[in-house]
Amino acid sequence: MQTDDGGPPGPADDPARVAGGAGGAVSSYSLPFLILAVVAGLMAAVMMASTTMDVAGRYFFNSPLFGAFEVTEITMGLIVFAALPLAVVRREMIVVSVISDHYPAILRRIVEGVGLLIGAGLFGFMAWRLWVYGERLWRFGEVTLELRVPKGLIVQAMSVLAAVAALACIVAIIALLRGRSGLRTIDRAA
Amino acid sequence: MGILEGVPLAWQAAIFGFGGVLTLIMVGIPIAFAMLGVGMVGVLAIVGPNAVMGMAGQLPFTTVVSYDLSVVPMFVLMGVLVARAGMSEDIYRLCHGFLGHRRGGLASATVVACGGFSAVCGSSIATVATMGKVAMPEMRRFGYGDALASGAVAAGGTLGILIPPSVILVLYGIATGTDIGALFIAGIVPGILAILLYVAAIWIIATVDPSAGPVAPRVPWRERLAHLKTIGPIVLLFLVIIGGIYFGVFTPTEAAGIGAFFAFLFALWRRALTVRLAVDVLIETVTTTAALFVVLIGALFFGNFMNLAGLPEALKSLIAAANVSPLGVILIILAIYMILGCFMESLSMMLLTVPIFFPVVVGELGYDAIWFGIFVVMVTELSLVTPPVGLNLFVLRSVIQDVSMGTVYRGILPFVAADAVRLAIIIAVPGLVLALPQLMS
């Protein structure tokens, strides 16, 4: 396993992370991806605050926060897809590199490139199908129960972000062709 | 199909599916893409293009836009915050004070501290990375052998996913429709059992070879009590989350948000957050979440493929025909997990196998869904430390770079033995897992 761009997550004294979070792989052309991820991060903060206010409101003021449930649902969809492009360019997709660590450099880059190409195809396909699904939801006029947000809008926002993730895969391939490589294994769930 | 002529569709699909995914993963293709790609091709082959196109639009939406799953980013956020706020040092100093002067005491202190940290962190990797940085230098300073020291950290780190909160238990709960709160509560006793067995393993090692785990000077009581005060916030955080879930004050989903909020307040109080660091914490949280969810979407797509091919039914009829006892089935599944665990990454192993085993073990054989969840988490823990693909070992190695991989492999073996004993106990006495959650309801 390689952790050439910042090492494992978490520890406060990790220099690459403290230095503005530019985990090494972020350069000027992936700045839009970084901005998207910051927006996703702020939505996570909103989610934290709205959940806490919802529970506090329920117990202390006898009035739960209106729409907190839906705010969480909608932000979930947007957080995941808005953070995806940065996760791609920072090589945070989970990879088992036990064998690929021993590849010659050129083969390692080829495998990484193929992986990203598959990713671009999958995210692109997903973006297209999400868009079509969103159109159908618009046609049926489906809205969320409390806040009455059109579901088609949420799905199509996810579609656009999935397309950006496909683009991020292409950007990462270009970076790879220019000589930056960084297979990386991270499994923060475990 | 050639050589597969006459083989039922379900088994053909299983061979193609698992073979394909494993091959792609081992070659070095991202796990999420391997599962998603193979799942799509499989559904295409069995049902046709319309099914794939429909699923590709709906599955990401229904998976991600989920209130229940918001527990994942919130627990990730909480874990990142407590790691940044220096809680790990506090816990370790306390355990050092109380255990350091015993035989192998610093290694035991490491395991207990990992257990304490796990009570506010749902990830094993974060536990290893954080505790490794704190505990390894300390054990070396007192002349501990690298094998014992690294084994204690890597094994202690696995407690992160057993002792609640646990991201893996959340995903198991969502995948199988099992009560997440009950799963969390069920993890407590096995977690304490794990700590006891690890400490016993350390005591045996240090008794056989006293030079591996020398005795550190006794820490005066006044100092110990001073350390005890510093962990107040950690205890409070744990009590709020687990107490809140246990007594039904709030749901596990709400507990995650509230836990993250408390961790945020704690980090502010410790002055551990600048604006820049806060942004960094948030970015780390969301990119980690995104990477997890892509794996989840991939696993669900793959699971749909296996279900459409009829694998769970095929497995049920195979077991019925083979006339194996329920215990025999559990032991076979255990063996499968131990082999898979050597080669597979833990999260994808859990997500790929649970949808197939769950209907058999819980639906057919009548095992408790909560018990099976703890069982699955325990075999997942084992997969985190069994060579060659043991994620905790790699993480430890990347934190402490001057230890050889061979030493790390050697050091983990006694702890793997302790895990095996624990699995045997849980299989023999399911009540250890089920007593607490039953009291809850």
XYZ file of C-alpha atoms in Angstrom:
631
model
C 0.000 0.000 0.000
C 1.155 3.490 -0.749
C 0.301 6.581 1.093
C 2.447 8.888 -0.954
C 0.067 11.799 -0.749
C -0.663 12.267 2.887
C -0.708 8.951 4.677
C -3.591 7.468 6.578
C -6.436 9.652 7.693
C -6.974 11.291 10.966
C -3.895 12.241 12.944
C -3.614 15.948 13.540
C 0.108 16.120 12.957
C -0.168 14.817 9.433
C 1.598 17.607 7.547
C 0.026 17.089 4.135
C -3.456 17.357 5.592
C -2.810 20.280 7.879
C -1.396 22.222 4.937
C -4.747 23.246 3.548
C -5.907 19.758 2.809
C -4.331 19.715 -0.614
C -3.560 16.027 -0.362
C -0.806 16.364 -2.923
C -2.864 15.467 -5.959
C -4.911 18.644 -6.121
C -3.606 21.130 -8.609
C -5.082 24.211 -10.192
C -7.232 22.393 -12.748
C -8.910 20.355 -10.028
C -9.737 23.467 -8.000
C -13.417 23.243 -9.052
C -13.499 19.734 -7.550
C -12.050 21.089 -4.316
C -14.704 23.811 -4.206
C -17.452 21.229 -4.755
C -16.051 19.164 -1.877
C -15.962 22.214 0.406
C -19.630 22.827 -0.420
C -20.316 19.160 0.388
C -18.444 19.591 3.673
C -20.546 22.617 4.584
C -23.663 20.565 3.851
C -22.356 17.927 6.268
C -22.032 20.666 8.893
C -25.628 21.731 8.149
C -26.738 18.119 8.536
C -25.016 17.905 11.921
C -26.602 21.151 13.090
C -30.098 20.357 11.835
C -30.106 16.896 13.461
C -28.972 18.353 16.784
C -31.511 21.173 16.599
C -34.242 18.715 15.654
C -33.617 16.547 18.729
C -33.054 19.529 21.042
C -36.247 21.116 19.743
C -38.195 17.934 20.299
C -37.100 17.563 23.932
C -36.651 21.088 25.178
C -39.110 23.146 23.165
C -41.577 20.437 22.218
C -41.258 21.359 18.559
C -38.953 19.385 16.270
C -37.245 21.319 13.497
C -39.563 21.499 10.489
C -38.203 19.529 7.546
C -35.032 18.316 9.324
C -35.649 14.789 8.062
C -35.821 15.952 4.459
C -32.887 18.324 4.769
C -30.847 15.293 5.822
C -32.125 13.142 2.952
C -31.504 15.747 0.286
C -28.096 16.786 1.601
C -27.071 13.117 1.743
C -27.582 12.771 -2.014
C -25.730 15.969 -2.764
C -22.862 15.386 -0.283
C -21.934 12.015 -1.759
C -21.976 13.138 -5.372
C -20.426 16.566 -4.774
C -17.474 15.050 -2.913
C -16.979 12.303 -5.479
C -14.881 14.298 -8.013
C -12.317 15.276 -5.357
C -12.268 11.721 -4.006
C -11.431 10.594 -7.563
C -8.600 13.064 -8.239
C -7.154 12.491 -4.775
C -7.186 8.743 -5.463
C -9.347 7.996 -2.455
C -11.285 5.247 -4.207
C -10.630 2.073 -2.246
C -8.045 -0.087 -4.001
C -6.339 -3.304 -2.967
C -2.747 -2.717 -4.014
C -1.030 -5.771 -2.571
C -0.147 -7.049 -6.026
C -0.033 -3.764 -7.914
C 2.559 -2.435 -5.440
C 4.990 -4.847 -7.007
C 4.224 -3.883 -10.605
C 6.850 -2.086 -12.637
C 6.035 1.648 -12.719
C 4.669 1.605 -16.259
C 2.271 -1.298 -15.586
C 1.062 0.361 -12.411
C 0.168 3.463 -14.367
C -1.570 1.441 -17.053
C -3.716 -0.379 -14.466
C -4.521 2.872 -12.721
C -5.436 4.440 -16.051
C -7.691 1.509 -16.975
C -9.397 1.777 -13.574
C -10.041 5.479 -14.089
C -11.300 4.836 -17.629
C -13.789 2.275 -16.277
C -14.760 4.830 -13.626
C -15.328 7.520 -16.260
C -17.550 5.140 -18.212
C -19.550 4.054 -15.157
C -20.061 7.571 -13.787
C -20.942 8.829 -17.275
C -23.511 6.077 -17.734
C -24.907 6.735 -14.260
C -25.156 10.471 -15.034
C -27.147 9.766 -18.210
C -29.538 7.323 -16.530
C -30.021 9.577 -13.485
C -30.925 12.435 -15.831
C -33.510 10.309 -17.634
C -34.935 9.098 -14.300
C -35.081 12.717 -13.140
C -37.065 13.712 -16.235
C -39.592 11.031 -15.408
C -39.942 12.309 -11.838
C -40.488 15.840 -13.175
C -43.218 14.537 -15.508
C -45.035 12.882 -12.625
C -44.599 16.059 -10.589
C -43.132 14.197 -7.598
C -42.153 16.410 -4.656
C -40.861 15.689 -1.159
C -43.542 15.557 1.535
C -42.695 18.479 3.819
C -40.523 20.934 1.933
C -42.121 20.169 -1.461
C -38.788 20.074 -3.286
C -39.215 18.506 -6.753
C -37.572 15.075 -6.659
C -36.610 15.461 -10.321
C -34.457 18.436 -9.355
C -32.572 16.420 -6.731
C -31.983 13.521 -9.112
C -30.839 15.783 -11.924
C -28.467 17.635 -9.588
C -27.000 14.246 -8.721
C -26.792 13.498 -12.445
C -24.784 16.662 -13.139
C -22.430 15.896 -10.234
C -21.969 12.304 -11.488
C -21.002 13.785 -14.869
C -18.448 15.985 -13.091
C -17.100 12.835 -11.394
C -16.692 11.231 -14.827
C -14.828 14.371 -15.882
C -12.651 14.064 -12.770
C -11.675 10.566 -13.894
C -10.572 12.018 -17.257
C -8.628 14.771 -15.475
C -6.905 12.135 -13.351
C -6.027 10.156 -16.490
C -4.464 13.271 -18.025
C -2.483 13.832 -14.819
C -1.377 10.224 -15.042
C -0.199 10.641 -18.642
C 1.801 13.650 -17.471
C 3.560 11.454 -14.972
C 1.715 11.641 -11.667
C 0.802 8.290 -10.184
C -0.652 7.420 -6.855
C -2.559 4.218 -6.270
C -3.749 4.382 -2.748
C -5.598 2.136 -0.369
C -7.866 3.666 2.169
C -10.764 2.022 3.860
C -11.953 4.403 6.468
C -15.139 2.490 7.102
C -13.237 -0.312 8.641
C -20.753 -21.362 -22.210
C -18.652 -24.423 -23.043
C -17.354 -25.981 -19.852
C -20.209 -24.537 -17.849
C -22.780 -26.471 -19.942
C -25.367 -28.010 -17.650
C -24.309 -25.938 -14.614
C -27.342 -24.126 -13.130
C -27.576 -20.408 -13.895
C -27.093 -19.422 -10.257
C -23.749 -21.151 -10.009
C -22.594 -19.884 -13.391
C -23.400 -16.377 -12.208
C -21.596 -16.950 -8.917
C -18.465 -18.203 -10.674
C -18.481 -15.386 -13.233
C -19.449 -12.743 -10.692
C -17.143 -13.512 -7.786
C -14.347 -14.632 -10.094
C -14.615 -11.426 -12.091
C -14.807 -9.091 -9.112
C -11.952 -10.794 -7.245
C -9.727 -10.780 -10.322
C -10.340 -7.107 -11.048
C -9.790 -6.155 -7.396
C -6.555 -8.102 -7.126
C -5.269 -6.601 -10.392
C -5.718 -3.172 -8.805
C -9.003 -1.816 -10.201
C -10.902 0.247 -7.580
C -13.249 -2.072 -5.675
C -16.338 0.038 -6.358
C -15.769 0.010 -10.120
C -15.111 -3.741 -10.153
C -18.390 -4.519 -8.365
C -20.424 -1.968 -10.311
C -19.024 -3.073 -13.681
C -19.436 -6.814 -13.080
C -22.886 -6.251 -11.566
C -24.024 -4.315 -14.631
C -22.684 -6.878 -17.096
C -24.337 -9.650 -15.061
C -27.757 -7.996 -14.935
C -27.421 -7.255 -18.651
C -26.731 -10.931 -19.369
C -29.569 -12.273 -17.212
C -32.390 -9.743 -17.694
C -31.361 -7.436 -20.505
C -30.456 -3.797 -21.231
C -33.672 -2.191 -19.944
C -33.086 -3.554 -16.442
C -29.534 -2.209 -16.358
C -30.597 1.223 -17.611
C -33.421 1.469 -15.091
C -31.278 0.329 -12.191
C -28.412 2.678 -13.081
C -30.789 5.619 -12.656
C -32.722 4.497 -9.602
C -30.209 2.608 -7.485
C -27.829 5.541 -6.849
C -30.813 7.730 -5.905
C -32.548 5.278 -3.559
C -29.232 4.255 -1.976
C -27.826 7.676 -1.341
C -30.893 9.807 -0.651
C -31.537 7.997 2.597
C -32.136 9.379 6.040
C -30.852 6.227 7.754
C -27.539 6.322 5.930
C -26.763 9.855 7.116
C -25.393 8.030 10.127
C -22.300 7.243 8.014
C -20.996 10.772 7.310
C -21.924 11.851 10.864
C -19.949 9.062 12.532
C -17.070 9.636 10.109
C -17.129 13.329 11.043
C -17.158 12.478 14.739
C -14.205 10.116 14.294
C -12.145 12.706 12.405
C -12.921 15.332 15.050
C -11.993 13.197 18.071
C -8.801 12.082 16.337
C -7.851 15.734 15.760
C -8.757 16.844 19.269
C -6.067 14.749 20.944
C -8.417 12.396 22.777
C -6.140 9.458 21.992
C -3.267 10.902 24.091
C -5.587 11.385 27.059
C -6.836 7.811 26.960
C -3.388 6.357 26.474
C -1.822 8.273 29.389
C -4.575 7.073 31.674
C -4.176 3.400 30.671
C -0.399 3.716 30.972
C -0.791 5.006 34.520
C -2.957 2.109 35.622
C -1.378 -0.798 33.701
C 2.188 0.169 32.776
C 3.890 -1.373 35.796
C 2.515 -4.845 35.098
C 4.074 -7.493 32.907
C 3.540 -6.443 29.287
C 1.576 -3.590 30.819
C 2.168 -0.985 28.120
C 0.901 -3.365 25.443
C -2.177 -4.047 27.576
C -2.546 -0.299 28.068
C -2.470 0.085 24.275
C -5.244 -2.474 23.795
C -7.423 -0.948 26.517
C -6.791 2.553 25.146
C -7.784 1.351 21.671
C -10.981 -0.004 23.204
C -11.651 3.347 24.853
C -10.985 5.247 21.664
C -13.264 2.839 19.764
C -16.083 3.928 22.023
C -16.039 7.335 20.334
C -14.776 6.310 16.901
C -16.469 3.971 14.437
C -13.501 3.144 12.260
C -10.718 0.663 12.793
C -8.299 2.402 10.443
C -8.634 5.711 12.280
C -8.120 3.866 15.583
C -4.918 2.192 14.393
C -3.537 5.339 12.795
C -4.255 7.483 15.841
C -3.272 5.052 18.591
C -0.246 3.815 16.634
C 1.250 7.285 16.690
C 0.692 7.633 20.419
C 1.449 4.137 21.706
C 4.264 2.815 19.495
C 6.900 5.426 20.473
C 6.007 4.958 24.147
C 6.367 1.162 24.041
C 9.676 1.498 22.233
C 10.926 3.960 24.827
C 10.441 1.296 27.505
C 12.185 -1.379 25.428
C 9.202 -3.342 24.126
C 9.781 -5.719 21.214
C 8.462 -4.340 17.922
C 6.499 -7.523 17.229
C 4.447 -7.324 20.440
C 4.050 -3.546 20.191
C 2.820 -3.539 16.590
C 0.592 -6.572 17.207
C -1.090 -4.827 20.124
C -1.817 -1.690 18.068
C -3.058 -3.547 14.972
C -5.272 -5.894 16.998
C -6.492 -3.144 19.324
C -7.469 -1.133 16.266
C -9.948 -3.800 15.157
C -12.029 -2.920 18.216
C -12.991 0.257 16.344
C -15.652 -1.592 14.358
C -16.908 -3.856 17.175
C -17.287 -1.449 20.059
C -20.059 1.021 19.200
C -20.343 3.263 17.306
C -19.336 1.274 14.255
C -19.685 2.181 10.595
C -19.521 -1.496 9.567
C -22.407 -2.384 11.916
C -24.427 0.486 10.438
C -23.892 -0.846 6.925
C -24.785 -4.376 8.045
C -27.942 -3.016 9.661
C -28.948 -1.142 6.512
C -28.126 -4.057 4.191
C -30.173 -6.551 6.221
C -32.834 -4.352 7.816
C -31.582 -5.108 11.341
C -32.032 -2.593 14.179
C -28.811 -0.540 14.292
C -29.299 0.499 17.910
C -29.595 -3.138 19.006
C -26.505 -4.021 16.955
C -24.526 -1.286 18.697
C -25.580 -2.448 22.151
C -24.795 -6.047 21.182
C -21.205 -5.062 20.349
C -20.374 -3.969 23.891
C -19.917 -7.339 25.647
C -17.951 -8.975 22.781
C -15.806 -5.821 22.733
C -14.960 -6.172 26.425
C -14.340 -9.889 25.881
C -11.935 -8.990 23.071
C -9.988 -6.636 25.333
C -9.720 -9.317 28.052
C -8.514 -11.956 25.592
C -5.948 -9.593 24.054
C -4.642 -8.703 27.519
C -4.424 -12.429 28.320
C -2.462 -13.031 25.098
C -0.078 -10.205 26.004
C 0.371 -11.581 29.525
C 1.284 -15.009 28.111
C 3.795 -13.520 25.654
C 5.411 -11.342 28.324
C 5.598 -14.280 30.725
C 7.246 -16.573 28.195
C 9.619 -13.836 27.016
C 9.964 -11.077 29.655
C 12.238 -9.046 27.360
C 9.359 -8.580 24.872
C 7.226 -6.680 27.381
C 9.333 -5.167 30.178
C 7.809 -3.521 33.229
C 7.538 0.270 33.300
C 7.969 2.238 36.559
C 4.856 2.522 38.715
C 2.962 5.775 38.202
C 1.990 7.493 41.487
C -1.705 7.485 42.350
C -2.006 11.252 42.358
C -0.866 11.346 38.738
C -3.211 8.519 37.808
C -6.174 10.364 39.262
C -5.132 13.516 37.423
C -5.212 11.537 34.151
C -8.597 10.151 35.091
C -10.018 13.666 35.016
C -8.833 14.328 31.446
C -10.957 11.582 29.927
C -14.199 13.051 31.254
C -15.265 14.380 27.826
C -14.679 10.984 26.188
C -16.785 9.184 28.768
C -19.454 11.841 28.409
C -19.487 11.497 24.613
C -19.806 7.711 24.838
C -22.553 7.903 27.467
C -24.520 10.422 25.435
C -24.405 8.314 22.278
C -24.859 4.827 23.694
C -27.035 5.853 26.627
C -29.239 7.855 24.272
C -29.669 4.875 21.969
C -30.090 2.354 24.804
C -32.811 4.293 26.586
C -34.505 5.287 23.346
C -33.900 9.023 23.824
C -32.942 9.262 20.178
C -32.363 6.979 17.187
C -28.878 5.837 16.118
C -29.170 8.228 13.171
C -29.812 11.154 15.492
C -27.109 9.919 17.868
C -24.576 10.200 15.054
C -25.438 13.839 14.374
C -25.454 14.694 18.069
C -22.172 12.790 18.604
C -20.541 14.768 15.797
C -21.846 17.986 17.341
C -20.439 17.108 20.799
C -17.103 16.135 19.251
C -17.112 19.480 17.454
C -17.724 21.331 20.750
C -14.947 19.303 22.372
C -12.499 20.140 19.581
C -13.413 23.829 19.951
C -12.924 23.637 23.717
C -9.519 22.043 23.262
C -8.669 24.804 20.776
C -7.803 22.072 18.283
C -9.646 23.735 15.389
C -8.644 26.616 13.168
C -10.913 27.601 10.286
C -8.538 25.918 7.889
C -8.450 22.733 9.948
C -12.220 22.716 10.225
C -12.558 22.920 6.438
C -10.004 20.148 6.198
C -11.956 17.969 8.635
C -15.124 18.507 6.597
C -13.401 17.681 3.299
C -11.902 14.522 4.743
C -15.353 13.551 6.032
C -17.150 13.988 2.725
C -14.537 12.421 0.437
C -14.355 9.411 2.776
C -18.147 9.226 2.694
C -18.221 9.484 -1.105
C -15.665 6.683 -1.497
C -17.722 4.492 0.879
C -20.993 5.117 -0.906
C -19.625 4.277 -4.335
C -18.565 0.923 -2.896
C -22.040 0.551 -1.404
C -23.752 1.310 -4.746
C -21.415 -1.166 -6.465
C -22.146 -3.839 -3.870
C -25.915 -3.332 -4.209
C -25.710 -3.616 -7.983
C -23.698 -6.806 -7.607
C -26.156 -8.082 -4.998
C -29.056 -7.499 -7.408
C -27.206 -9.520 -10.026
C -26.725 -12.433 -7.586
C -30.372 -12.284 -6.484
C -31.664 -12.194 -10.061
C -29.481 -15.221 -10.776
C -31.083 -16.973 -7.794
C -27.924 -17.588 -5.782
C -29.458 -17.408 -2.275
C -32.102 -20.014 -3.251
C -29.474 -22.222 -4.845
C -27.415 -21.989 -1.665
C -30.437 -22.880 0.490
C -31.283 -25.956 -1.550
C -27.630 -27.004 -1.548
C -27.547 -26.861 2.250
C -30.854 -28.725 2.492
C -29.569 -31.420 0.145
C -26.215 -31.758 1.900
C -27.972 -32.211 5.237
C -25.443 -30.177 7.221
C -26.316 -29.137 10.783
C -26.800 -25.378 11.459
C -23.547 -25.310 13.404
C -21.841 -27.022 10.477
C -23.101 -24.278 8.145
C -21.789 -21.576 10.485
C -18.405 -23.278 10.598
C -18.317 -23.557 6.786
C -19.210 -19.852 6.491
C -16.505 -19.059 9.058
C -13.966 -20.990 6.978
C -15.060 -19.142 3.820
C -14.678 -15.793 5.604
C -11.247 -16.670 6.950
C -10.002 -17.563 3.471
C -11.672 -14.541 1.842
C -10.371 -12.342 4.665
C -6.773 -13.124 3.795
C -7.236 -11.745 0.303
C -10.133 -9.331 0.357
C -10.573 -5.860 1.656
C -12.925 -5.890 4.653
C -15.747 -3.533 3.621
C -16.332 -5.104 0.217
C -16.071 -8.594 1.721
C -18.869 -7.763 4.147
C -21.073 -6.053 1.563
C -20.645 -8.796 -1.045
C -21.248 -11.797 1.196
C -23.864 -10.687 3.718
C -26.756 -10.434 1.215
C -26.045 -14.024 0.196
C -25.402 -15.595 3.623
C -28.009 -13.640 5.590
C -31.121 -15.294 4.037
C -29.581 -18.715 4.685
C -28.269 -18.176 8.217
C -31.086 -16.024 9.570
C -33.963 -16.960 7.261
C -33.419 -20.710 6.959
C -31.381 -21.768 9.977
C -33.042 -19.381 12.397
C -29.949 -17.678 13.832
C -30.548 -14.255 15.341
C -29.924 -11.345 12.921
C -28.127 -9.384 15.643
C -25.916 -12.328 16.571
C -25.011 -12.865 12.904
C -24.154 -9.168 12.590
C -21.673 -9.390 15.462
C -20.310 -12.626 14.002
C -19.789 -10.911 10.634
C -18.076 -7.940 12.258
C -15.766 -10.288 14.154
C -14.704 -12.140 11.008
C -14.279 -8.739 9.356
C -11.981 -7.731 12.236
C -10.003 -10.879 11.578
C -9.719 -9.977 7.893
C -8.224 -6.632 8.919
C -5.227 -8.303 10.546
C -4.685 -11.529 8.586
C -1.780 -11.373 6.131
C -1.198 -10.764 3.298
C -4.119 -8.325 2.838
C -4.582 -6.992 6.371
C -5.467 -3.342 6.160
C -4.602 -2.536 9.784
C -1.121 -3.946 9.282
C -0.540 -1.669 6.296
C -1.859 1.378 8.082
C 0.353 0.668 11.085
C 3.288 0.173 8.780
C 2.656 3.529 7.113
C 2.467 5.265 10.511
C 5.580 3.574 11.939
C 7.791 3.166 8.913
C 10.870 1.520 10.424
C 9.189 -1.776 11.307
C 9.533 -4.582 8.790
C 6.368 -6.151 7.405
C 7.709 -9.533 8.624
C 7.855 -8.270 12.220
C 4.315 -6.952 11.942
C 3.096 -10.309 10.563
C 4.852 -12.174 13.380
C 3.503 -9.846 16.049
C -0.126 -10.238 15.024
C -0.278 -14.050 15.269
C -0.978 -14.340 19.045
C -3.802 -11.819 18.618
C -5.267 -13.775 15.714
C -5.283 -16.783 18.064
C -7.134 -14.684 20.663
C -9.677 -13.735 17.959
C -10.202 -17.402 17.133
C -10.908 -18.148 20.818
C -13.357 -15.249 20.922
C -15.201 -16.504 17.822
C -15.479 -19.945 19.403
C -16.902 -18.423 22.599
C -19.458 -16.344 20.678
C -20.564 -19.371 18.669
C -20.832 -21.522 21.809
C -22.535 -18.864 23.987
C -24.731 -16.614 21.787
C -26.196 -15.152 24.977
C -23.059 -13.030 25.433
C -24.090 -11.105 22.334
C -27.846 -11.144 22.789
C -28.349 -10.489 26.513
C -27.860 -6.694 26.459
C -30.021 -5.955 23.389
C -32.776 -8.180 24.843
C -32.728 -6.204 28.079
C -33.123 -3.052 26.002
C -36.513 -4.072 24.557
